[in-house]
Amino acid sequence: NVEKAEKAEKLPRNASMMKSLLKYEEGMKAIEDHMKKEFSYENLAFWKAIRKFRAVYNSRLELTSRRLVTDAKILFDEFIGPDAPQQVNMPASSMDPCVKIFTDTFSYPKGINQWIFDDAYHAAFNLMVTDTFARFRMTPIGKELIARLEEVQSAERRKRKARALNNRPGRSGSMSHSEHSNSKKKPTRRSSKYTHSEDSKQ
């Protein structure tokens, strides 16, 4: 699973923040609009296209198939080839391995597999983070979206922490330790207090 593999990657703060924003429609749209204004949208279009490619061909058993080769050639012609209409702007070292495989009659098509675009995919994302996103986050819409994202992430962390505390060994149901102590001292109030705690959670 591509998403699980990417979650396992330890990303710098800006990279993690950008990847999180790209998961939301509003964040994706804002970053797309910003990159179009800077005439650098092709890098994001390439990243999105390769992400889909990786999601389709994510089995280690599927190396080279006719469909994979066809789809890979379409992506190469669109984003990397010498006459690509959306030619990506990134270091040649990231694209040279792809170019060699697609243009070398000895390597093509047997050199094509589901990992062929990986270097270029990561290079495109890193370039967006260090270049485009560094400017996007300073814009009014960038600041607003990042602030909202941080609020959501903070709320999620609090929920995870609360669940972890409730699932600690030694706890009985949803009652706290102090509630257990009070229930022994004041048996007549135990029922109403427990019910109130349960109601407040509903």
Short mmCIF file of C-alpha atoms in Angstrom, two decimals:
data_model
loop_
_atom_site.label_atom_id
_atom_site.label_comp_id
_atom_site.label_asym_id
_atom_site.label_seq_id
_atom_site.Cartn_x
_atom_site.Cartn_y
_atom_site.Cartn_z
CA ASN A 1 0.00 0.00 0.00
CA VAL A 2 1.55 3.26 -1.19
CA GLU A 3 -0.03 5.43 1.53
CA LYS A 4 1.19 3.13 4.32
CA ALA A 5 4.70 3.10 2.87
CA GLU A 6 4.74 6.88 2.72
CA LYS A 7 3.47 7.19 6.28
CA ALA A 8 6.46 5.12 7.40
CA GLU A 9 8.82 7.70 5.88
CA LYS A 10 10.19 10.21 8.39
CA LEU A 11 9.64 13.56 6.74
CA PRO A 12 10.91 17.03 7.65
CA ARG A 13 8.24 19.31 9.12
CA ASN A 14 7.56 21.21 5.88
CA ALA A 15 7.34 17.96 3.87
CA SER A 16 4.98 16.38 6.37
CA MET A 17 2.81 19.51 6.43
CA MET A 18 2.60 19.72 2.65
CA LYS A 19 1.74 16.03 2.32
CA SER A 20 -1.00 16.47 4.92
CA LEU A 21 -2.46 19.48 3.09
CA LEU A 22 -2.47 17.58 -0.20
CA LYS A 23 -4.79 14.98 1.35
CA TYR A 24 -7.55 17.58 1.65
CA GLU A 25 -9.41 18.89 -1.39
CA GLU A 26 -9.14 22.50 -0.21
CA GLY A 27 -5.42 22.17 0.45
CA MET A 28 -4.78 20.51 -2.90
CA LYS A 29 -6.73 23.22 -4.74
CA ALA A 30 -4.90 26.06 -2.99
CA ILE A 31 -1.47 24.58 -3.70
CA GLU A 32 -2.44 23.87 -7.32
CA ASP A 33 -3.56 27.49 -7.81
CA HIS A 34 -0.36 28.79 -6.24
CA MET A 35 1.85 26.60 -8.44
CA LYS A 36 -0.06 27.62 -11.58
CA LYS A 37 0.63 31.26 -10.75
CA GLU A 38 4.32 30.41 -10.43
CA PHE A 39 4.26 28.37 -13.66
CA SER A 40 5.47 25.27 -11.84
CA TYR A 41 2.28 23.20 -11.77
CA GLU A 42 3.81 20.45 -13.93
CA ASN A 43 5.78 19.14 -10.93
CA LEU A 44 2.60 18.65 -8.90
CA ALA A 45 0.78 17.15 -11.89
CA PHE A 46 3.67 14.69 -12.31
CA TRP A 47 3.70 13.82 -8.59
CA LYS A 48 -0.05 13.12 -8.64
CA ALA A 49 0.20 11.01 -11.81
CA ILE A 50 3.08 8.91 -10.47
CA ARG A 51 1.29 8.46 -7.16
CA LYS A 52 -1.62 6.90 -9.08
CA PHE A 53 0.79 4.77 -11.10
CA ARG A 54 2.42 3.48 -7.91
CA ALA A 55 -0.98 2.71 -6.41
CA VAL A 56 -1.95 0.60 -9.42
CA TYR A 57 1.36 -1.21 -9.82
CA ASN A 58 2.31 -1.73 -6.18
CA SER A 59 2.77 -5.50 -6.22
CA ARG A 60 6.32 -6.77 -6.06
CA LEU A 61 5.21 -9.68 -8.24
CA GLU A 62 4.22 -7.42 -11.12
CA LEU A 63 7.46 -6.38 -12.77
CA THR A 64 6.95 -5.85 -16.49
CA SER A 65 3.61 -6.29 -18.21
CA ARG A 66 2.24 -4.89 -21.46
CA ARG A 67 -0.21 -2.64 -19.59
CA LEU A 68 2.48 -1.36 -17.22
CA VAL A 69 4.81 -0.55 -20.13
CA THR A 70 2.03 1.27 -21.96
CA ASP A 71 1.07 3.36 -18.93
CA ALA A 72 4.71 4.13 -18.12
CA LYS A 73 5.36 5.28 -21.69
CA ILE A 74 2.34 7.62 -21.53
CA LEU A 75 3.74 9.21 -18.36
CA PHE A 76 7.23 9.49 -19.83
CA ASP A 77 5.92 11.18 -22.98
CA GLU A 78 3.76 13.57 -20.94
CA PHE A 79 6.26 14.67 -18.28
CA ILE A 80 9.87 13.62 -19.02
CA GLY A 81 10.47 13.08 -22.74
CA PRO A 82 12.20 15.74 -24.85
CA ASP A 83 8.89 16.93 -26.33
CA ALA A 84 6.79 16.47 -23.16
CA PRO A 85 3.92 19.01 -23.01
CA GLN A 86 4.24 19.18 -19.19
CA GLN A 87 7.96 18.66 -18.88
CA VAL A 88 8.96 18.62 -15.23
CA ASN A 89 11.58 20.99 -13.91
CA MET A 90 14.02 19.02 -11.79
CA PRO A 91 17.69 17.95 -11.75
CA ALA A 92 18.72 15.83 -14.73
CA SER A 93 20.24 13.27 -12.35
CA SER A 94 16.72 12.39 -11.19
CA MET A 95 15.45 11.83 -14.71
CA ASP A 96 18.46 10.37 -16.51
CA PRO A 97 17.75 6.74 -15.44
CA CYS A 98 14.22 7.00 -16.89
CA VAL A 99 15.41 8.69 -20.05
CA LYS A 100 18.05 6.04 -20.63
CA ILE A 101 15.58 3.16 -20.28
CA PHE A 102 12.97 4.70 -22.57
CA THR A 103 15.45 5.80 -25.25
CA ASP A 104 17.85 2.87 -25.21
CA THR A 105 16.63 0.13 -27.54
CA PHE A 106 18.57 -2.42 -25.51
CA SER A 107 16.87 -1.48 -22.20
CA TYR A 108 13.35 -0.83 -23.55
CA PRO A 109 10.91 -2.27 -22.59
CA LYS A 110 12.41 -4.90 -20.28
CA GLY A 111 13.96 -2.24 -18.06
CA ILE A 112 10.56 -0.84 -17.14
CA ASN A 113 8.99 -1.83 -13.82
CA GLN A 114 6.77 -0.31 -11.14
CA TRP A 115 9.72 1.53 -9.54
CA ILE A 116 10.98 3.25 -12.68
CA PHE A 117 9.73 6.70 -11.67
CA ASP A 118 10.58 6.52 -7.97
CA ASP A 119 13.68 8.74 -8.08
CA ALA A 120 11.91 11.38 -10.15
CA TYR A 121 8.80 11.13 -7.95
CA HIS A 122 10.75 11.86 -4.75
CA ALA A 123 12.80 14.57 -6.46
CA ALA A 124 9.63 16.34 -7.64
CA PHE A 125 8.15 16.29 -4.14
CA ASN A 126 11.36 17.48 -2.47
CA LEU A 127 11.61 20.33 -4.97
CA MET A 128 8.01 21.37 -4.26
CA VAL A 129 8.69 21.34 -0.51
CA THR A 130 11.93 23.35 -0.58
CA ASP A 131 10.87 25.74 -3.31
CA THR A 132 7.12 26.13 -3.87
CA PHE A 133 5.78 25.27 -0.42
CA ALA A 134 8.30 27.53 1.31
CA ARG A 135 6.65 30.45 -0.47
CA PHE A 136 3.09 29.11 -0.33
CA ARG A 137 3.11 28.88 3.46
CA MET A 138 3.85 32.62 3.68
CA THR A 139 0.76 33.60 1.67
CA PRO A 140 -2.50 34.53 3.45
CA ILE A 141 -4.29 31.38 2.25
CA GLY A 142 -1.26 29.27 3.13
CA LYS A 143 -1.12 30.64 6.67
CA GLU A 144 -4.85 30.10 7.12
CA LEU A 145 -4.82 26.50 5.88
CA ILE A 146 -1.75 25.58 7.92
CA ALA A 147 -3.28 27.06 11.08
CA ARG A 148 -6.47 25.03 10.52
CA LEU A 149 -4.45 21.90 9.78
CA GLU A 150 -2.48 22.32 13.00
CA GLU A 151 -5.75 22.66 14.95
CA VAL A 152 -7.06 19.42 13.42
CA GLN A 153 -3.81 17.59 14.09
CA SER A 154 -3.72 18.86 17.68
CA ALA A 155 -7.28 17.64 18.27
CA GLU A 156 -6.39 14.24 16.80
CA ARG A 157 -3.36 13.96 19.09
CA ARG A 158 -5.53 14.75 22.13
CA LYS A 159 -8.02 12.06 21.10
CA ARG A 160 -5.25 9.49 20.64
CA LYS A 161 -3.79 10.38 24.03
CA ALA A 162 -7.21 10.05 25.69
CA ARG A 163 -7.79 6.66 24.06
CA ALA A 164 -4.36 5.49 25.17
CA LEU A 165 -5.07 6.53 28.77
CA ASN A 166 -8.46 4.80 28.75
CA ASN A 167 -6.92 1.60 27.40
CA ARG A 168 -4.17 1.40 30.02
CA PRO A 169 -4.05 -1.90 31.99
CA GLY A 170 -5.78 -1.76 35.37
CA ARG A 171 -8.62 0.46 34.27
CA SER A 172 -12.17 -0.83 34.57
CA GLY A 173 -14.54 0.38 31.88
CA SER A 174 -14.58 4.14 31.60
CA MET A 175 -14.35 4.91 35.33
CA SER A 176 -11.24 6.64 36.62
CA HIS A 177 -9.18 5.48 39.62
CA SER A 178 -10.64 8.25 41.75
CA GLU A 179 -14.15 7.13 40.87
CA HIS A 180 -13.32 3.61 42.04
CA SER A 181 -12.05 5.03 45.34
CA ASN A 182 -15.13 7.15 45.83
CA SER A 183 -17.40 4.23 45.04
CA LYS A 184 -15.97 2.30 48.01
CA LYS A 185 -16.35 5.21 50.43
CA LYS A 186 -19.79 6.34 49.31
CA PRO A 187 -21.74 3.40 47.95
CA THR A 188 -24.99 5.34 47.89
CA ARG A 189 -23.59 7.84 45.36
CA ARG A 190 -21.76 5.32 43.16
CA SER A 191 -24.64 4.58 40.81
CA SER A 192 -25.56 8.17 40.04
CA LYS A 193 -21.94 9.24 39.53
CA TYR A 194 -21.17 6.39 37.15
CA THR A 195 -24.34 7.06 35.18
CA HIS A 196 -23.51 10.74 34.90
CA SER A 197 -20.04 9.87 33.54
CA GLU A 198 -21.54 7.56 30.95
CA ASP A 199 -24.19 10.11 29.92
CA SER A 200 -21.60 12.80 29.40
CA LYS A 201 -19.85 10.64 26.87
CA GLN A 202 -22.93 10.07 24.78
#
